[in-house]
């Protein structure tokens, strides 16, 4: 699997996701600058975490209109898989590639800690490395991760199996306390209609190195490699 | 010509910043303060004197960039 990682001014987790992709696939991802209008051939396009354009106007709003995003959108429309992590998720919602929006955390504070996620749908290229209902532990680091959408959209996402992950307790229970940022229905990640685009706030790429004490995020990258290689 | 775009969160969208401001006002002793909502004001200098054309242009700016229709409303003022 060959991945392309898009870097915006202010992205800061591109190296982390490149390391995770390389560990899983054995291939060095292509790193593409936001100002480029040409995207190399890739099996997977990744929008990494960070603070693209300093989060000016709204998180992800400026990045969503950068030159490379036209090409990312065009590829996605043809079915190319796109993964947006944290700021990448915000960019995908601002670009209209995923429904909903990410608001300020309910606590108003930046949340930097491990969270537990429940895998809601394992029948996708992104989540096939997990079992449905499985609980994983991954770090999260964001100030604007409070997922919101109108009730009809939320109902549709749930009915269509487009909720990828939910914040939960270590045992997999959905509680207000574990829903760290106040997201609607504890949603931590969603798919597009075709399940070829995933956006999620937590950082599975930072839970892939045994040195860091937990490798629960590895399943996402291993799943992608097995689905796309 | 100057355009002022007021961007505010839609009714029903949680505004934790507005809430925090409301709490701060209460702690300063201001009474009779109901719900507080925070928005933003964007001022844009525009060439030309045609108000209708300017409004149409700013409307397009709002739809494409200045506001996120999923969570925000906007109002345009021209002077």
PDB file of C-alpha atoms in Angstrom:
ATOM      1  CA  UNK A   1       0.000   0.000   0.000  1.00  0.00           C
ATOM      2  CA  UNK A   2       1.364   3.371  -1.043  1.00  0.00           C
ATOM      3  CA  UNK A   3       0.037   6.350   0.901  1.00  0.00           C
ATOM      4  CA  UNK A   4       0.221  10.078   0.249  1.00  0.00           C
ATOM      5  CA  UNK A   5       0.243  12.365   3.295  1.00  0.00           C
ATOM      6  CA  UNK A   6      -0.838  15.967   2.690  1.00  0.00           C
ATOM      7  CA  UNK A   7       1.018  18.627   4.668  1.00  0.00           C
ATOM      8  CA  UNK A   8      -0.502  22.057   5.284  1.00  0.00           C
ATOM      9  CA  UNK A   9       1.304  24.955   6.960  1.00  0.00           C
ATOM     10  CA  UNK A  10       0.658  24.126  10.611  1.00  0.00           C
ATOM     11  CA  UNK A  11       0.274  20.357  10.217  1.00  0.00           C
ATOM     12  CA  UNK A  12       2.338  18.675  12.934  1.00  0.00           C
ATOM     13  CA  UNK A  13       1.521  14.963  13.040  1.00  0.00           C
ATOM     14  CA  UNK A  14       2.577  14.083   9.518  1.00  0.00           C
ATOM     15  CA  UNK A  15       5.759  12.386  10.720  1.00  0.00           C
ATOM     16  CA  UNK A  16       3.817  10.329  13.238  1.00  0.00           C
ATOM     17  CA  UNK A  17       1.358   9.086  10.647  1.00  0.00           C
ATOM     18  CA  UNK A  18       4.151   8.473   8.127  1.00  0.00           C
ATOM     19  CA  UNK A  19       5.945   6.306  10.719  1.00  0.00           C
ATOM     20  CA  UNK A  20       2.761   4.334  11.433  1.00  0.00           C
ATOM     21  CA  UNK A  21       2.059   3.870   7.704  1.00  0.00           C
ATOM     22  CA  UNK A  22       5.611   2.760   7.062  1.00  0.00           C
ATOM     23  CA  UNK A  23       5.544   0.356   9.982  1.00  0.00           C
ATOM     24  CA  UNK A  24       2.358  -1.247   8.663  1.00  0.00           C
ATOM     25  CA  UNK A  25       3.024  -1.215   4.929  1.00  0.00           C
ATOM     26  CA  UNK A  26       6.817  -1.273   4.688  1.00  0.00           C
ATOM     27  CA  UNK A  27       6.620   1.610   2.222  1.00  0.00           C
ATOM     28  CA  UNK A  28       7.560   5.217   2.785  1.00  0.00           C
ATOM     29  CA  UNK A  29       4.508   7.438   2.172  1.00  0.00           C
ATOM     30  CA  UNK A  30       4.757  10.329  -0.287  1.00  0.00           C
ATOM     31  CA  UNK A  31       4.592  13.672   1.496  1.00  0.00           C
ATOM     32  CA  UNK A  32       2.700  16.279  -0.516  1.00  0.00           C
ATOM     33  CA  UNK A  33       2.764  20.029   0.171  1.00  0.00           C
ATOM     34  CA  UNK A  34      -0.615  21.795   0.278  1.00  0.00           C
ATOM     35  CA  UNK A  35       0.328  24.241  -2.461  1.00  0.00           C
ATOM     36  CA  UNK A  36       0.926  21.458  -4.955  1.00  0.00           C
ATOM     37  CA  UNK A  37      -1.898  20.825  -7.354  1.00  0.00           C
ATOM     38  CA  UNK A  38      -0.635  17.422  -8.393  1.00  0.00           C
ATOM     39  CA  UNK A  39      -1.077  14.405  -6.229  1.00  0.00           C
ATOM     40  CA  UNK A  40       1.060  11.316  -6.877  1.00  0.00           C
ATOM     41  CA  UNK A  41      -0.672   7.984  -7.475  1.00  0.00           C
ATOM     42  CA  UNK A  42      -1.604   6.551  -4.070  1.00  0.00           C
ATOM     43  CA  UNK A  43      -3.777   3.820  -2.584  1.00  0.00           C
ATOM     44  CA  UNK A  44      -4.589   6.007   0.400  1.00  0.00           C
ATOM     45  CA  UNK A  45      -4.613   9.761   0.992  1.00  0.00           C
ATOM     46  CA  UNK A  46      -4.038  10.970   4.568  1.00  0.00           C
ATOM     47  CA  UNK A  47      -4.782  14.379   6.060  1.00  0.00           C
ATOM     48  CA  UNK A  48      -2.741  14.495   9.292  1.00  0.00           C
ATOM     49  CA  UNK A  49      -3.290  16.222  12.606  1.00  0.00           C
ATOM     50  CA  UNK A  50      -2.092  19.680  13.534  1.00  0.00           C
ATOM     51  CA  UNK A  51      -3.328  23.239  13.236  1.00  0.00           C
ATOM     52  CA  UNK A  52      -3.465  23.922   9.498  1.00  0.00           C
ATOM     53  CA  UNK A  53      -3.296  27.667   8.823  1.00  0.00           C
ATOM     54  CA  UNK A  54      -3.272  28.267  12.575  1.00  0.00           C
ATOM     55  CA  UNK A  55      -6.963  27.267  12.785  1.00  0.00           C
ATOM     56  CA  UNK A  56      -7.774  30.720  11.370  1.00  0.00           C
ATOM     57  CA  UNK A  57     -11.477  31.467  10.821  1.00  0.00           C
ATOM     58  CA  UNK A  58     -12.520  27.903  11.786  1.00  0.00           C
ATOM     59  CA  UNK A  59     -10.433  24.758  12.236  1.00  0.00           C
ATOM     60  CA  UNK A  60      -9.830  23.299   8.792  1.00  0.00           C
ATOM     61  CA  UNK A  61     -11.639  26.092   6.920  1.00  0.00           C
ATOM     62  CA  UNK A  62      -8.607  27.502   5.120  1.00  0.00           C
ATOM     63  CA  UNK A  63      -7.046  24.108   4.429  1.00  0.00           C
ATOM     64  CA  UNK A  64     -10.308  22.901   2.891  1.00  0.00           C
ATOM     65  CA  UNK A  65      -9.813  25.508   0.138  1.00  0.00           C
ATOM     66  CA  UNK A  66      -6.110  24.955  -0.522  1.00  0.00           C
ATOM     67  CA  UNK A  67      -5.086  23.919  -4.066  1.00  0.00           C
ATOM     68  CA  UNK A  68      -4.326  20.288  -3.233  1.00  0.00           C
ATOM     69  CA  UNK A  69      -7.790  19.737  -1.765  1.00  0.00           C
ATOM     70  CA  UNK A  70      -9.402  20.082  -5.200  1.00  0.00           C
ATOM     71  CA  UNK A  71      -7.375  17.077  -6.281  1.00  0.00           C
ATOM     72  CA  UNK A  72      -8.070  15.189  -3.034  1.00  0.00           C
ATOM     73  CA  UNK A  73     -11.807  15.754  -3.561  1.00  0.00           C
ATOM     74  CA  UNK A  74     -11.626  14.631  -7.183  1.00  0.00           C
ATOM     75  CA  UNK A  75      -9.785  11.432  -6.196  1.00  0.00           C
ATOM     76  CA  UNK A  76     -12.226  10.763  -3.363  1.00  0.00           C
ATOM     77  CA  UNK A  77     -15.147  11.133  -5.760  1.00  0.00           C
ATOM     78  CA  UNK A  78     -13.575   8.404  -7.867  1.00  0.00           C
ATOM     79  CA  UNK A  79     -13.419   6.188  -4.799  1.00  0.00           C
ATOM     80  CA  UNK A  80      -9.862   6.776  -3.534  1.00  0.00           C
ATOM     81  CA  UNK A  81      -9.692   6.119   0.240  1.00  0.00           C
ATOM     82  CA  UNK A  82      -9.079   9.213   2.367  1.00  0.00           C
ATOM     83  CA  UNK A  83      -8.230   9.200   6.078  1.00  0.00           C
ATOM     84  CA  UNK A  84      -8.437  12.421   8.088  1.00  0.00           C
ATOM     85  CA  UNK A  85      -7.081  12.396  11.625  1.00  0.00           C
ATOM     86  CA  UNK A  86      -7.867  15.169  14.120  1.00  0.00           C
ATOM     87  CA  UNK A  87      -7.255  18.381  12.147  1.00  0.00           C
ATOM     88  CA  UNK A  88      -7.620  16.208   9.036  1.00  0.00           C
ATOM     89  CA  UNK A  89     -11.143  15.296  10.189  1.00  0.00           C
ATOM     90  CA  UNK A  90     -11.915  19.003  10.624  1.00  0.00           C
ATOM     91  CA  UNK A  91     -10.627  19.671   7.099  1.00  0.00           C
ATOM     92  CA  UNK A  92     -12.823  16.891   5.671  1.00  0.00           C
ATOM     93  CA  UNK A  93     -15.964  18.311   7.284  1.00  0.00           C
ATOM     94  CA  UNK A  94     -15.104  21.843   6.132  1.00  0.00           C
ATOM     95  CA  UNK A  95     -14.509  20.517   2.612  1.00  0.00           C
ATOM     96  CA  UNK A  96     -17.950  18.918   2.645  1.00  0.00           C
ATOM     97  CA  UNK A  97     -16.453  15.434   2.273  1.00  0.00           C
ATOM     98  CA  UNK A  98     -17.910  14.282   5.591  1.00  0.00           C
ATOM     99  CA  UNK A  99     -21.132  15.428   7.285  1.00  0.00           C
ATOM    100  CA  UNK A 100     -21.252  17.482  10.482  1.00  0.00           C
ATOM    101  CA  UNK A 101     -18.780  19.858  12.100  1.00  0.00           C
ATOM    102  CA  UNK A 102     -16.344  19.952  15.034  1.00  0.00           C
ATOM    103  CA  UNK A 103     -17.046  22.530  17.744  1.00  0.00           C
ATOM    104  CA  UNK A 104     -15.115  23.652  20.818  1.00  0.00           C
ATOM    105  CA  UNK A 105     -14.848  20.941  23.458  1.00  0.00           C
ATOM    106  CA  UNK A 106     -17.637  21.165  26.019  1.00  0.00           C
ATOM    107  CA  UNK A 107     -15.060  21.853  28.745  1.00  0.00           C
ATOM    108  CA  UNK A 108     -13.442  24.658  26.690  1.00  0.00           C
ATOM    109  CA  UNK A 109     -10.091  23.050  27.480  1.00  0.00           C
ATOM    110  CA  UNK A 110      -7.598  21.384  25.183  1.00  0.00           C
ATOM    111  CA  UNK A 111      -7.778  17.653  25.853  1.00  0.00           C
ATOM    112  CA  UNK A 112      -4.504  15.758  25.682  1.00  0.00           C
ATOM    113  CA  UNK A 113      -4.864  12.255  27.099  1.00  0.00           C
ATOM    114  CA  UNK A 114      -5.619   8.672  26.179  1.00  0.00           C
ATOM    115  CA  UNK A 115      -9.252   7.811  25.478  1.00  0.00           C
ATOM    116  CA  UNK A 116     -11.074   4.575  24.819  1.00  0.00           C
ATOM    117  CA  UNK A 117     -12.929   4.064  21.585  1.00  0.00           C
ATOM    118  CA  UNK A 118     -15.501   1.461  20.681  1.00  0.00           C
ATOM    119  CA  UNK A 119     -15.281   0.162  17.123  1.00  0.00           C
ATOM    120  CA  UNK A 120     -18.830   0.505  15.785  1.00  0.00           C
ATOM    121  CA  UNK A 121     -18.453  -0.950  12.300  1.00  0.00           C
ATOM    122  CA  UNK A 122     -15.634  -3.316  11.361  1.00  0.00           C
ATOM    123  CA  UNK A 123     -16.850  -3.918   7.799  1.00  0.00           C
ATOM    124  CA  UNK A 124     -14.765  -1.168   6.181  1.00  0.00           C
ATOM    125  CA  UNK A 125     -11.279  -0.822   4.764  1.00  0.00           C
ATOM    126  CA  UNK A 126     -10.341   1.318   7.773  1.00  0.00           C
ATOM    127  CA  UNK A 127     -11.706  -0.865  10.557  1.00  0.00           C
ATOM    128  CA  UNK A 128     -11.370  -4.421   9.208  1.00  0.00           C
ATOM    129  CA  UNK A 129      -8.362  -4.919  11.495  1.00  0.00           C
ATOM    130  CA  UNK A 130     -10.744  -4.766  14.475  1.00  0.00           C
ATOM    131  CA  UNK A 131     -13.826  -6.635  15.636  1.00  0.00           C
ATOM    132  CA  UNK A 132     -17.110  -4.743  15.932  1.00  0.00           C
ATOM    133  CA  UNK A 133     -17.642  -3.735  19.555  1.00  0.00           C
ATOM    134  CA  UNK A 134     -13.918  -3.988  20.344  1.00  0.00           C
ATOM    135  CA  UNK A 135     -12.537  -1.302  22.660  1.00  0.00           C
ATOM    136  CA  UNK A 136      -9.190   0.298  21.854  1.00  0.00           C
ATOM    137  CA  UNK A 137      -7.068   2.859  23.696  1.00  0.00           C
ATOM    138  CA  UNK A 138      -5.566   5.736  21.704  1.00  0.00           C
ATOM    139  CA  UNK A 139      -4.323   9.241  22.515  1.00  0.00           C
ATOM    140  CA  UNK A 140      -6.341  12.318  21.750  1.00  0.00           C
ATOM    141  CA  UNK A 141      -5.136  15.930  21.527  1.00  0.00           C
ATOM    142  CA  UNK A 142      -7.579  18.619  20.471  1.00  0.00           C
ATOM    143  CA  UNK A 143      -9.488  21.726  21.496  1.00  0.00           C
ATOM    144  CA  UNK A 144     -12.234  21.451  18.875  1.00  0.00           C
ATOM    145  CA  UNK A 145     -13.387  17.855  18.712  1.00  0.00           C
ATOM    146  CA  UNK A 146     -16.989  18.195  19.784  1.00  0.00           C
ATOM    147  CA  UNK A 147     -18.760  16.507  16.871  1.00  0.00           C
ATOM    148  CA  UNK A 148     -22.102  17.941  15.918  1.00  0.00           C
ATOM    149  CA  UNK A 149     -24.670  17.448  13.177  1.00  0.00           C
ATOM    150  CA  UNK A 150     -28.430  17.920  12.985  1.00  0.00           C
ATOM    151  CA  UNK A 151     -30.522  15.061  14.485  1.00  0.00           C
ATOM    152  CA  UNK A 152     -31.604  13.778  11.045  1.00  0.00           C
ATOM    153  CA  UNK A 153     -27.974  13.487   9.926  1.00  0.00           C
ATOM    154  CA  UNK A 154     -27.026  11.714  13.166  1.00  0.00           C
ATOM    155  CA  UNK A 155     -29.936   9.277  12.737  1.00  0.00           C
ATOM    156  CA  UNK A 156     -28.886   8.599   9.152  1.00  0.00           C
ATOM    157  CA  UNK A 157     -25.228   8.030  10.131  1.00  0.00           C
ATOM    158  CA  UNK A 158     -26.303   5.511  12.756  1.00  0.00           C
ATOM    159  CA  UNK A 159     -28.842   3.754  10.519  1.00  0.00           C
ATOM    160  CA  UNK A 160     -26.310   3.413   7.704  1.00  0.00           C
ATOM    161  CA  UNK A 161     -23.486   2.126   9.909  1.00  0.00           C
ATOM    162  CA  UNK A 162     -21.428   5.240   9.244  1.00  0.00           C
ATOM    163  CA  UNK A 163     -20.335   5.829  12.835  1.00  0.00           C
ATOM    164  CA  UNK A 164     -16.807   4.422  12.916  1.00  0.00           C
ATOM    165  CA  UNK A 165     -15.842   4.958  16.558  1.00  0.00           C
ATOM    166  CA  UNK A 166     -17.461   6.221  19.765  1.00  0.00           C
ATOM    167  CA  UNK A 167     -15.815   7.475  22.958  1.00  0.00           C
ATOM    168  CA  UNK A 168     -16.416   4.920  25.697  1.00  0.00           C
ATOM    169  CA  UNK A 169     -15.133   3.580  28.999  1.00  0.00           C
ATOM    170  CA  UNK A 170     -12.400   0.924  29.174  1.00  0.00           C
ATOM    171  CA  UNK A 171     -15.218  -1.623  29.327  1.00  0.00           C
ATOM    172  CA  UNK A 172     -16.920  -0.165  26.238  1.00  0.00           C
ATOM    173  CA  UNK A 173     -19.772   1.653  28.007  1.00  0.00           C
ATOM    174  CA  UNK A 174     -20.972   5.011  26.635  1.00  0.00           C
ATOM    175  CA  UNK A 175     -20.925   7.480  29.538  1.00  0.00           C
ATOM    176  CA  UNK A 176     -20.997  11.249  29.741  1.00  0.00           C
ATOM    177  CA  UNK A 177     -17.685  11.209  31.570  1.00  0.00           C
ATOM    178  CA  UNK A 178     -15.919   9.234  28.834  1.00  0.00           C
ATOM    179  CA  UNK A 179     -17.390  11.408  26.096  1.00  0.00           C
ATOM    180  CA  UNK A 180     -14.486  13.768  26.744  1.00  0.00           C
ATOM    181  CA  UNK A 181     -15.343  16.591  24.354  1.00  0.00           C
ATOM    182  CA  UNK A 182     -19.140  16.437  24.452  1.00  0.00           C
ATOM    183  CA  UNK A 183     -19.610  14.974  20.968  1.00  0.00           C
ATOM    184  CA  UNK A 184     -23.159  14.238  19.802  1.00  0.00           C
ATOM    185  CA  UNK A 185     -23.953  10.613  20.604  1.00  0.00           C
ATOM    186  CA  UNK A 186     -20.315  10.068  21.699  1.00  0.00           C
ATOM    187  CA  UNK A 187     -19.193  10.057  18.043  1.00  0.00           C
ATOM    188  CA  UNK A 188     -15.415  10.069  17.579  1.00  0.00           C
ATOM    189  CA  UNK A 189     -15.265   9.200  13.876  1.00  0.00           C
ATOM    190  CA  UNK A 190     -17.552   8.928  10.845  1.00  0.00           C
ATOM    191  CA  UNK A 191     -17.484   7.514   7.323  1.00  0.00           C
ATOM    192  CA  UNK A 192     -18.781   9.002   4.093  1.00  0.00           C
ATOM    193  CA  UNK A 193     -21.634   7.231   2.331  1.00  0.00           C
ATOM    194  CA  UNK A 194     -19.321   4.879   0.403  1.00  0.00           C
ATOM    195  CA  UNK A 195     -17.189   4.211   3.526  1.00  0.00           C
ATOM    196  CA  UNK A 196     -14.118   5.235   1.560  1.00  0.00           C
ATOM    197  CA  UNK A 197     -13.530   8.395   3.616  1.00  0.00           C
ATOM    198  CA  UNK A 198     -12.965   8.264   7.380  1.00  0.00           C
ATOM    199  CA  UNK A 199     -12.471  11.164   9.741  1.00  0.00           C
ATOM    200  CA  UNK A 200     -11.710  10.712  13.444  1.00  0.00           C
ATOM    201  CA  UNK A 201     -10.473  13.001  16.202  1.00  0.00           C
ATOM    202  CA  UNK A 202      -8.190  10.650  18.206  1.00  0.00           C
ATOM    203  CA  UNK A 203      -4.726   9.649  17.011  1.00  0.00           C
ATOM    204  CA  UNK A 204      -4.367   5.923  16.201  1.00  0.00           C
ATOM    205  CA  UNK A 205      -0.955   6.712  14.655  1.00  0.00           C
ATOM    206  CA  UNK A 206       0.337   7.597  18.118  1.00  0.00           C
ATOM    207  CA  UNK A 207      -0.607   4.197  19.442  1.00  0.00           C
ATOM    208  CA  UNK A 208       1.460   2.018  17.123  1.00  0.00           C
ATOM    209  CA  UNK A 209       4.922   1.959  18.698  1.00  0.00           C
ATOM    210  CA  UNK A 210       5.475  -0.584  21.513  1.00  0.00           C
ATOM    211  CA  UNK A 211       7.845   1.934  23.086  1.00  0.00           C
ATOM    212  CA  UNK A 212       4.827   4.114  23.895  1.00  0.00           C
ATOM    213  CA  UNK A 213       3.142   1.359  25.875  1.00  0.00           C
ATOM    214  CA  UNK A 214       0.142   0.684  23.683  1.00  0.00           C
ATOM    215  CA  UNK A 215      -0.294  -0.410  20.074  1.00  0.00           C
ATOM    216  CA  UNK A 216      -4.086  -0.444  19.799  1.00  0.00           C
ATOM    217  CA  UNK A 217      -3.959   1.978  16.869  1.00  0.00           C
ATOM    218  CA  UNK A 218      -1.975  -0.494  14.778  1.00  0.00           C
ATOM    219  CA  UNK A 219      -5.155  -2.357  13.805  1.00  0.00           C
ATOM    220  CA  UNK A 220      -6.317   0.575  11.725  1.00  0.00           C
ATOM    221  CA  UNK A 221      -3.121   0.671   9.670  1.00  0.00           C
ATOM    222  CA  UNK A 222      -2.825  -3.114   9.418  1.00  0.00           C
ATOM    223  CA  UNK A 223      -6.464  -3.249   8.288  1.00  0.00           C
ATOM    224  CA  UNK A 224      -5.805  -0.643   5.600  1.00  0.00           C
ATOM    225  CA  UNK A 225      -2.752  -2.537   4.373  1.00  0.00           C
ATOM    226  CA  UNK A 226      -4.645  -5.819   4.146  1.00  0.00           C
ATOM    227  CA  UNK A 227      -7.595  -4.137   2.390  1.00  0.00           C
ATOM    228  CA  UNK A 228      -5.590  -1.995  -0.032  1.00  0.00           C
ATOM    229  CA  UNK A 229      -2.485  -4.034  -0.878  1.00  0.00           C
TER     230      UNK A 229
ATOM    231  CA  UNK B   1     -17.877  50.263   0.444  1.00  0.00           C
ATOM    232  CA  UNK B   2     -17.601  48.242   3.597  1.00  0.00           C
ATOM    233  CA  UNK B   3     -19.357  44.974   4.322  1.00  0.00           C
ATOM    234  CA  UNK B   4     -19.853  43.695   7.830  1.00  0.00           C
ATOM    235  CA  UNK B   5     -20.547  39.998   8.158  1.00  0.00           C
ATOM    236  CA  UNK B   6     -21.914  38.812  11.479  1.00  0.00           C
ATOM    237  CA  UNK B   7     -21.391  35.085  11.964  1.00  0.00           C
ATOM    238  CA  UNK B   8     -23.183  33.383  14.826  1.00  0.00           C
ATOM    239  CA  UNK B   9     -23.807  29.838  15.937  1.00  0.00           C
ATOM    240  CA  UNK B  10     -27.222  28.501  14.982  1.00  0.00           C
ATOM    241  CA  UNK B  11     -29.852  28.181  17.682  1.00  0.00           C
ATOM    242  CA  UNK B  12     -29.478  24.830  19.381  1.00  0.00           C
ATOM    243  CA  UNK B  13     -25.749  24.528  18.658  1.00  0.00           C
ATOM    244  CA  UNK B  14     -23.864  24.309  21.952  1.00  0.00           C
ATOM    245  CA  UNK B  15     -21.763  27.422  22.605  1.00  0.00           C
ATOM    246  CA  UNK B  16     -19.447  26.643  25.537  1.00  0.00           C
ATOM    247  CA  UNK B  17     -17.620  29.961  25.103  1.00  0.00           C
ATOM    248  CA  UNK B  18     -20.868  31.914  25.359  1.00  0.00           C
ATOM    249  CA  UNK B  19     -21.745  29.913  28.452  1.00  0.00           C
ATOM    250  CA  UNK B  20     -18.367  30.659  30.051  1.00  0.00           C
ATOM    251  CA  UNK B  21     -18.824  34.383  29.319  1.00  0.00           C
ATOM    252  CA  UNK B  22     -22.282  34.237  30.902  1.00  0.00           C
ATOM    253  CA  UNK B  23     -20.837  32.582  34.009  1.00  0.00           C
ATOM    254  CA  UNK B  24     -18.068  35.196  34.185  1.00  0.00           C
ATOM    255  CA  UNK B  25     -20.612  38.024  33.948  1.00  0.00           C
ATOM    256  CA  UNK B  26     -22.599  36.451  36.784  1.00  0.00           C
ATOM    257  CA  UNK B  27     -19.477  36.116  38.914  1.00  0.00           C
ATOM    258  CA  UNK B  28     -18.741  39.829  38.327  1.00  0.00           C
ATOM    259  CA  UNK B  29     -22.111  40.598  39.854  1.00  0.00           C
ATOM    260  CA  UNK B  30     -24.102  41.427  36.710  1.00  0.00           C
ATOM    261  CA  UNK B  31     -27.678  40.350  37.280  1.00  0.00           C
ATOM    262  CA  UNK B  32     -30.505  39.780  34.849  1.00  0.00           C
ATOM    263  CA  UNK B  33     -28.223  38.232  32.236  1.00  0.00           C
ATOM    264  CA  UNK B  34     -29.833  35.454  30.208  1.00  0.00           C
ATOM    265  CA  UNK B  35     -28.164  33.210  27.657  1.00  0.00           C
ATOM    266  CA  UNK B  36     -24.935  34.580  26.132  1.00  0.00           C
ATOM    267  CA  UNK B  37     -23.891  33.584  22.615  1.00  0.00           C
ATOM    268  CA  UNK B  38     -20.538  34.453  21.064  1.00  0.00           C
ATOM    269  CA  UNK B  39     -20.075  35.076  17.367  1.00  0.00           C
ATOM    270  CA  UNK B  40     -17.646  36.884  15.119  1.00  0.00           C
ATOM    271  CA  UNK B  41     -17.636  40.028  13.049  1.00  0.00           C
ATOM    272  CA  UNK B  42     -15.758  40.161   9.745  1.00  0.00           C
ATOM    273  CA  UNK B  43     -15.268  43.531   8.024  1.00  0.00           C
ATOM    274  CA  UNK B  44     -14.495  43.556   4.310  1.00  0.00           C
ATOM    275  CA  UNK B  45     -13.536  46.568   2.206  1.00  0.00           C
ATOM    276  CA  UNK B  46     -15.038  46.277  -1.275  1.00  0.00           C
ATOM    277  CA  UNK B  47     -14.433  48.151  -4.520  1.00  0.00           C
ATOM    278  CA  UNK B  48     -17.394  49.628  -6.414  1.00  0.00           C
ATOM    279  CA  UNK B  49     -20.645  51.292  -5.384  1.00  0.00           C
ATOM    280  CA  UNK B  50     -23.244  48.781  -6.574  1.00  0.00           C
ATOM    281  CA  UNK B  51     -24.853  47.547  -3.358  1.00  0.00           C
ATOM    282  CA  UNK B  52     -26.823  44.724  -4.941  1.00  0.00           C
ATOM    283  CA  UNK B  53     -23.721  43.342  -6.633  1.00  0.00           C
ATOM    284  CA  UNK B  54     -21.732  43.728  -3.405  1.00  0.00           C
ATOM    285  CA  UNK B  55     -24.388  41.896  -1.420  1.00  0.00           C
ATOM    286  CA  UNK B  56     -24.442  39.038  -3.929  1.00  0.00           C
ATOM    287  CA  UNK B  57     -20.661  38.803  -3.796  1.00  0.00           C
ATOM    288  CA  UNK B  58     -20.508  38.775   0.015  1.00  0.00           C
ATOM    289  CA  UNK B  59     -23.352  36.257   0.125  1.00  0.00           C
ATOM    290  CA  UNK B  60     -21.220  33.949  -2.015  1.00  0.00           C
ATOM    291  CA  UNK B  61     -18.206  34.559   0.249  1.00  0.00           C
ATOM    292  CA  UNK B  62     -20.310  33.535   3.246  1.00  0.00           C
ATOM    293  CA  UNK B  63     -21.510  30.358   1.586  1.00  0.00           C
ATOM    294  CA  UNK B  64     -18.074  29.334   0.367  1.00  0.00           C
ATOM    295  CA  UNK B  65     -15.852  30.321   3.266  1.00  0.00           C
ATOM    296  CA  UNK B  66     -16.905  32.834   5.901  1.00  0.00           C
ATOM    297  CA  UNK B  67     -19.601  30.716   7.570  1.00  0.00           C
ATOM    298  CA  UNK B  68     -20.054  26.991   7.997  1.00  0.00           C
ATOM    299  CA  UNK B  69     -23.729  26.369   7.156  1.00  0.00           C
ATOM    300  CA  UNK B  70     -23.764  23.218   9.294  1.00  0.00           C
ATOM    301  CA  UNK B  71     -23.361  25.197  12.514  1.00  0.00           C
ATOM    302  CA  UNK B  72     -23.474  28.913  11.703  1.00  0.00           C
ATOM    303  CA  UNK B  73     -25.820  31.644  10.495  1.00  0.00           C
ATOM    304  CA  UNK B  74     -24.657  34.891   8.949  1.00  0.00           C
ATOM    305  CA  UNK B  75     -26.022  38.374   8.433  1.00  0.00           C
ATOM    306  CA  UNK B  76     -24.608  40.922   5.989  1.00  0.00           C
ATOM    307  CA  UNK B  77     -24.558  44.684   6.540  1.00  0.00           C
ATOM    308  CA  UNK B  78     -23.349  47.130   3.873  1.00  0.00           C
ATOM    309  CA  UNK B  79     -22.364  50.745   4.377  1.00  0.00           C
TER     310      UNK B  79
END
